[in-house]
Coordinates of C-alpha atoms in Angstrom, one line a residue:
X1 CA 0.0 0.2 0.1
X2 CA 1.3 3.3 -1.4
X3 CA 1.7 6.4 1.5
X4 CA -0.1 9.0 0.5
X5 CA 2.7 12.1 0.3
X6 CA 1.2 15.4 2.4
X7 CA -0.3 18.1 0.7
X8 CA 1.3 20.6 -1.1
X9 CA -1.4 23.4 -1.0
X10 CA -0.2 25.0 2.1
X11 CA 2.9 25.5 0.8
X12 CA 2.1 27.5 -2.3
X13 CA -0.3 29.4 -1.0
X14 CA 2.3 30.1 1.9
X15 CA 5.2 31.0 -0.9
X16 CA 3.7 32.7 -3.7
X17 CA 1.7 35.2 -0.9
X18 CA 3.6 37.6 -2.8
X19 CA 1.3 37.4 -5.7
X20 CA -2.0 38.4 -3.9
X21 CA -0.5 41.0 -1.4
X22 CA 0.6 42.9 -5.0
X23 CA -2.7 42.6 -6.3
X24 CA -4.4 44.3 -3.3
X25 CA -1.5 47.1 -3.2
X26 CA -1.5 47.5 -7.2
X27 CA -5.5 48.2 -6.4
X28 CA -5.1 50.8 -3.5
X29 CA -2.3 52.5 -5.4
X30 CA -4.2 53.0 -8.7
X31 CA -7.9 53.9 -7.1
X32 CA -9.8 50.6 -7.8
X33 CA -12.0 51.3 -4.7
X34 CA -12.3 54.5 -4.6
X35 CA -13.5 54.4 -8.5
X36 CA -16.3 52.2 -7.4
X37 CA -17.2 53.7 -4.2
X38 CA -19.2 56.4 -6.8
X39 CA -21.0 53.2 -8.2
X40 CA -20.4 49.8 -10.4
X41 CA -18.8 49.8 -13.1
X42 CA -17.9 47.4 -16.2
X43 CA -14.4 46.2 -17.0
X44 CA -13.9 48.7 -19.7
X45 CA -15.1 51.6 -17.9
X46 CA -13.3 50.7 -14.7
X47 CA -9.5 50.4 -16.8
X48 CA -10.2 53.3 -18.2
X49 CA -10.9 55.6 -15.3
X50 CA -7.9 53.9 -13.8
X51 CA -5.9 53.7 -16.9
X52 CA -4.9 50.4 -16.9
X53 CA -4.8 48.2 -20.1
X54 CA -7.2 46.3 -21.7
X55 CA -4.7 42.9 -21.9
X56 CA -5.0 41.9 -18.3
X57 CA -7.4 44.1 -16.9
X58 CA -10.2 41.6 -16.4
X59 CA -7.4 39.1 -15.0
X60 CA -6.7 42.2 -12.8
X61 CA -10.2 42.8 -11.3
X62 CA -11.6 39.2 -11.2
X63 CA -8.3 38.7 -9.0
X64 CA -10.0 41.0 -6.9
X65 CA -13.1 39.4 -6.9
X66 CA -11.4 35.9 -6.1
X67 CA -9.6 37.4 -3.3
X68 CA -13.0 38.7 -2.1
X69 CA -12.1 42.5 -2.5
X70 CA -14.7 43.4 -5.0
X71 CA -18.3 41.2 -6.8
X72 CA -19.1 41.0 -9.8
X73 CA -22.5 40.5 -11.4
X74 CA -24.4 38.6 -14.1
X75 CA -23.8 41.8 -16.2
X76 CA -19.9 42.3 -16.0
X77 CA -20.5 45.0 -13.2
X78 CA -17.4 45.4 -10.7
X79 CA -18.5 46.6 -7.4
X80 CA -16.9 47.0 -3.5
X81 CA -17.3 44.5 -1.1
X82 CA -18.6 46.0 2.1
X83 CA -15.0 45.7 3.8
X84 CA -13.3 47.4 0.5
X85 CA -15.7 50.4 0.8
X86 CA -15.7 51.0 4.4
X87 CA -11.6 50.9 4.6
X88 CA -10.4 51.5 0.9
X89 CA -12.3 54.1 -0.4
X90 CA -9.9 57.3 0.2
X91 CA -12.7 59.8 0.6
X92 CA -13.6 58.6 3.8
X93 CA -12.6 59.1 7.0
X94 CA -12.1 54.7 7.4
X95 CA -9.4 54.9 4.7
X96 CA -6.7 52.0 5.7
X97 CA -5.0 52.7 2.6
X98 CA -2.1 54.9 3.4
X99 CA -1.0 51.6 5.4
X100 CA -1.0 49.7 1.9
X101 CA 0.4 52.5 0.2
X102 CA 4.0 52.3 2.8
X103 CA 3.8 48.4 2.3
X104 CA 4.1 49.0 -1.8
X105 CA 6.3 51.6 -1.7
X106 CA 8.9 50.9 0.7
X107 CA 8.1 47.6 2.6
X108 CA 7.4 45.5 -0.3
X109 CA 11.0 46.1 -1.8
X110 CA 12.5 46.1 1.7
X111 CA 11.5 42.2 2.2
X112 CA 13.2 41.3 -1.1
X113 CA 16.4 42.0 1.5
X114 CA 15.1 39.8 4.3
X115 CA 17.5 37.0 3.8
X116 CA 20.6 39.5 3.4
X117 CA 19.3 41.3 6.9
X118 CA 18.8 37.5 8.4
X119 CA 22.4 37.2 8.1
X120 CA 24.0 40.1 8.8
X121 CA 21.6 41.7 11.5
X122 CA 21.8 44.9 9.6
X123 CA 18.4 46.5 8.3
X124 CA 17.6 46.6 4.9
X125 CA 16.2 50.2 5.0
X126 CA 18.8 53.0 4.1
X127 CA 19.5 55.7 6.6
X128 CA 22.7 57.3 5.8
X129 CA 23.3 56.9 9.5
X130 CA 20.6 58.1 10.9
X131 CA 17.9 56.2 12.7
X132 CA 14.8 55.1 10.2
X133 CA 12.9 58.4 11.6
X134 CA 15.5 60.8 10.3
X135 CA 15.6 59.3 7.3
X136 CA 12.5 59.2 6.6
X137 CA 11.5 62.8 7.9
X138 CA 13.7 64.4 5.5
X139 CA 12.5 63.3 2.5
X140 CA 9.1 65.3 2.1
X141 CA 7.2 62.9 -0.4
X142 CA 8.5 59.5 2.1
X143 CA 7.6 61.7 5.3
X144 CA 4.0 62.4 3.9
X145 CA 3.4 59.1 3.0
X146 CA 5.2 57.6 6.1
X147 CA 2.7 59.6 9.0
X148 CA -0.2 59.1 6.8
X149 CA 0.0 55.3 7.0
X150 CA 1.1 55.7 10.5
X151 CA -2.4 57.3 11.3
X152 CA -3.9 54.6 9.2
X153 CA -2.3 51.8 11.0
X154 CA -3.1 53.0 14.5
X155 CA -6.6 54.2 13.6
X156 CA -8.2 51.3 14.5
X157 CA -6.4 50.6 18.0
X158 CA -6.6 54.3 18.4
X159 CA -10.6 54.0 18.3
X160 CA -10.5 50.5 20.8
X161 CA -8.6 52.7 23.3
X162 CA -10.7 55.3 23.3
X163 CA -13.6 52.9 24.1
X164 CA -12.1 50.5 26.4
X165 CA -10.2 52.7 28.3
X166 CA -12.0 54.4 31.7
X167 CA -11.0 57.8 30.4
X168 CA -13.4 59.3 32.6
X169 CA -10.9 58.7 35.6
X170 CA -8.4 60.6 34.2
X171 CA -8.0 64.1 32.4
X172 CA -4.9 64.6 30.7
X173 CA -3.0 62.8 28.0
X174 CA 0.6 62.8 26.2
X175 CA 0.7 60.5 23.4
X176 CA 4.6 60.0 22.5
X177 CA 5.2 59.5 19.0
X178 CA 2.4 60.5 18.0
X179 CA 3.2 61.3 14.2
X180 CA -0.5 63.3 13.2
X181 CA -2.0 62.8 16.1
X182 CA -4.5 59.7 15.9
X183 CA -4.9 58.5 19.4
X184 CA -5.5 61.9 20.5
X185 CA -7.8 63.1 18.0
X186 CA -9.7 59.2 18.9
X187 CA -9.3 60.3 22.5
X188 CA -10.6 63.5 21.8
X189 CA -13.5 63.2 20.0
X190 CA -14.6 59.9 22.1
X191 CA -13.8 62.5 25.3
X192 CA -14.5 65.9 25.1
X193 CA -13.5 66.4 28.9
X194 CA -9.8 65.3 27.8
X195 CA -7.1 67.2 26.9
X196 CA -4.5 66.1 25.1
X197 CA -0.4 66.6 23.9
X198 CA 0.8 65.0 20.8
X199 CA 4.6 64.6 21.9
X200 CA 7.1 64.2 18.6
X201 CA 9.8 65.7 16.8
X202 CA 9.4 69.4 15.8
X203 CA 9.1 68.7 12.2
X204 CA 5.6 66.8 13.1
X205 CA 3.8 70.1 14.1
X206 CA 2.2 71.1 10.8
X207 CA 1.0 67.7 10.1
X208 CA -0.8 67.2 13.8
X209 CA -1.8 70.9 13.2
X210 CA -3.5 70.0 10.2
X211 CA -5.1 66.5 11.1
X212 CA -6.5 67.9 14.5
X213 CA -8.1 71.0 12.3
X214 CA -9.7 68.1 10.0
X215 CA -11.2 66.2 12.9
X216 CA -12.5 69.5 14.5
X217 CA -10.5 68.6 17.1
X218 CA -7.8 71.4 17.4
X219 CA -9.0 73.1 21.0
X220 CA -8.8 70.5 22.8
X221 CA -5.6 68.5 20.9
X222 CA -2.0 70.2 21.4
X223 CA 1.8 69.7 20.4
X224 CA 4.6 69.4 22.1
X225 CA 7.9 69.3 19.8
X226 CA 10.8 67.3 21.7
X227 CA 13.3 64.6 21.2
X228 CA 12.5 61.7 23.5
X229 CA 15.8 60.8 24.0
X230 CA 17.4 64.0 24.9
X231 CA 13.8 65.5 26.4
X232 CA 11.7 64.5 29.2
X233 CA 8.2 63.8 28.3
X234 CA 5.2 66.0 29.0
X235 CA 3.2 65.9 32.6
X236 CA -0.2 63.9 31.9
X237 CA -2.3 61.7 33.9
X238 CA -1.8 59.1 31.3
X239 CA 1.2 58.6 28.7
X240 CA 0.7 56.5 25.6
X241 CA 3.6 54.3 24.1
X242 CA 2.0 53.4 20.6
X243 CA 3.6 51.4 17.9
X244 CA 7.1 53.1 19.7
X245 CA 8.6 50.2 21.6
X246 CA 9.2 48.2 18.8
X247 CA 11.5 50.6 17.0
X248 CA 14.3 50.2 19.8
X249 CA 16.9 47.7 21.4
X250 CA 16.0 46.6 25.0
X251 CA 17.5 49.3 26.9
X252 CA 15.8 52.3 24.7
X253 CA 12.8 50.5 25.3
X254 CA 13.6 50.5 29.2
X255 CA 14.3 53.9 29.3
X256 CA 11.2 55.2 27.8
X257 CA 9.2 53.5 30.3
X258 CA 11.5 55.2 33.1
X259 CA 11.0 58.5 31.8
X260 CA 7.0 57.5 31.1
X261 CA 6.8 56.6 35.2
X262 CA 8.8 59.8 36.0
X263 CA 6.1 62.0 34.0
X264 CA 3.1 60.4 35.0
X265 CA 1.0 61.9 37.5
X266 CA 0.0 59.7 41.1
X267 CA -2.6 57.7 40.5
X268 CA -1.9 57.9 36.1
X269 CA -1.1 55.0 34.1
X270 CA 1.0 54.3 31.2
X271 CA -0.4 52.7 28.2
X272 CA 1.7 50.7 25.7
X273 CA 0.0 49.6 22.4
X274 CA 1.3 47.2 19.7
X275 CA 1.6 44.2 17.8
X276 CA 2.5 41.5 20.6
X277 CA 4.1 38.4 20.0
X278 CA 2.1 35.2 22.2
X279 CA 4.1 34.7 25.0
X280 CA 4.3 31.1 23.8
X281 CA 5.9 32.5 20.7
X282 CA 4.3 29.8 18.6
X283 CA 0.8 31.6 17.1
X284 CA 1.4 35.1 16.4
X285 CA 1.9 35.2 13.2
X286 CA 1.3 38.9 12.7
X287 CA 3.3 39.6 15.7
X288 CA 6.3 37.9 14.6
X289 CA 6.4 39.0 11.2
X290 CA 5.8 42.7 12.3
X291 CA 9.7 42.1 14.6
X292 CA 11.2 41.1 11.2
X293 CA 10.0 43.9 9.9
X294 CA 11.6 46.1 12.7
X295 CA 14.9 44.3 11.2
X296 CA 14.5 45.3 8.2
X297 CA 13.7 48.9 9.1
X298 CA 15.9 49.8 12.2
X299 CA 19.1 49.2 13.8
X300 CA 18.1 47.8 17.3
X301 CA 13.8 47.4 16.8
X302 CA 12.3 44.0 17.4
X303 CA 8.8 42.8 18.8
X304 CA 8.0 41.3 22.0
X305 CA 5.2 39.6 24.4
X306 CA 2.9 41.0 26.8
X307 CA 4.7 39.4 29.4
X308 CA 8.3 40.6 28.3
X309 CA 6.7 44.5 28.8
X310 CA 4.8 43.8 31.9
X311 CA 8.1 42.8 33.2
X312 CA 9.4 46.2 31.7
X313 CA 6.5 48.1 33.3
X314 CA 7.3 46.9 37.4
X315 CA 11.0 47.2 36.7
X316 CA 10.5 51.1 36.1
X317 CA 8.1 51.7 39.4
X318 CA 4.3 50.6 37.3
X319 CA 2.2 48.6 39.9
X320 CA -1.3 46.6 38.4
X321 CA -0.5 45.4 35.1
X322 CA -3.2 44.2 32.6
X323 CA -3.7 43.5 28.7
X324 CA -6.8 44.1 26.9
X325 CA -7.0 43.3 23.0
X326 CA -7.6 45.7 20.7
X327 CA -8.7 45.6 17.0
X328 CA -6.7 45.5 14.0
X329 CA -4.5 42.6 15.5
X330 CA -2.9 45.0 18.2
X331 CA -3.3 44.4 22.2
X332 CA -2.7 47.5 24.7
X333 CA -0.7 47.2 28.0
X334 CA -1.8 49.1 31.0
X335 CA 0.1 49.9 33.7
X336 CA -0.7 51.6 37.0
X337 CA 1.6 54.3 39.3

């Protein structure tokens, strides 16, 4: 009796996943979902609107149908799904496509250098002797792509924090590494009594203030410029380190939590949110891939588990700690002072 061989489907699905990813990334780049948000279109009209050559237009659109990102009716009219219409139409405040722009413009190429970075321990991103933020912020086009991607990548987590954390018990908030200010804006929208500060490098000021004006909360959020390696953090009841710690080595992670502890008023709290690795390091594919992404981007950054982070918090002086899951694959760790 011949022994049946293991199936190969999963191996090929993983090994060719870049194809499916690039179809989505190109669709976002070309504005497919924004065009269809106005109404259904057939293949010829849609191809004309987004300037796609007729040779492969149907294959491209039908690949999006096959992956569940578009639908096509019996008349050949393409439509957005509920998911793609809600999250991938540029005109909607729920747009998350800026994250995919970042994946497309920068990370897709960087991941082609994974083997080299694994062998050398060095990032693939060209930083010209600076940290990766300095190299990004000195290029206007990359700066805009990056900061909007930070907002897109933080939006669901920020909304979760705005509704899951007991803000009724606190008056002030400082978001460290705020970028455009996604977290302060979401908290301000949900809790009018909270006054929020966004802390980041001075060149983020105009992007922060523009975003606050767009969201009609400029009267309740403000920007503080500084470098958290050199300057003290602004005092607040709650300090948030969102998608920040993973960028740095262990020494810097602990330093930031120490600084947060000193700047939080007695009775206050620190919130760390990130895409965590599970404590057993067996199941969190997204957390582990995110950590490898830090290898490609940074000189010393790495992902971490909830247990890792609560240990660092307790070493900094925080007492009670708790972990809560957030939308979008992130989790928050709360430490009380």
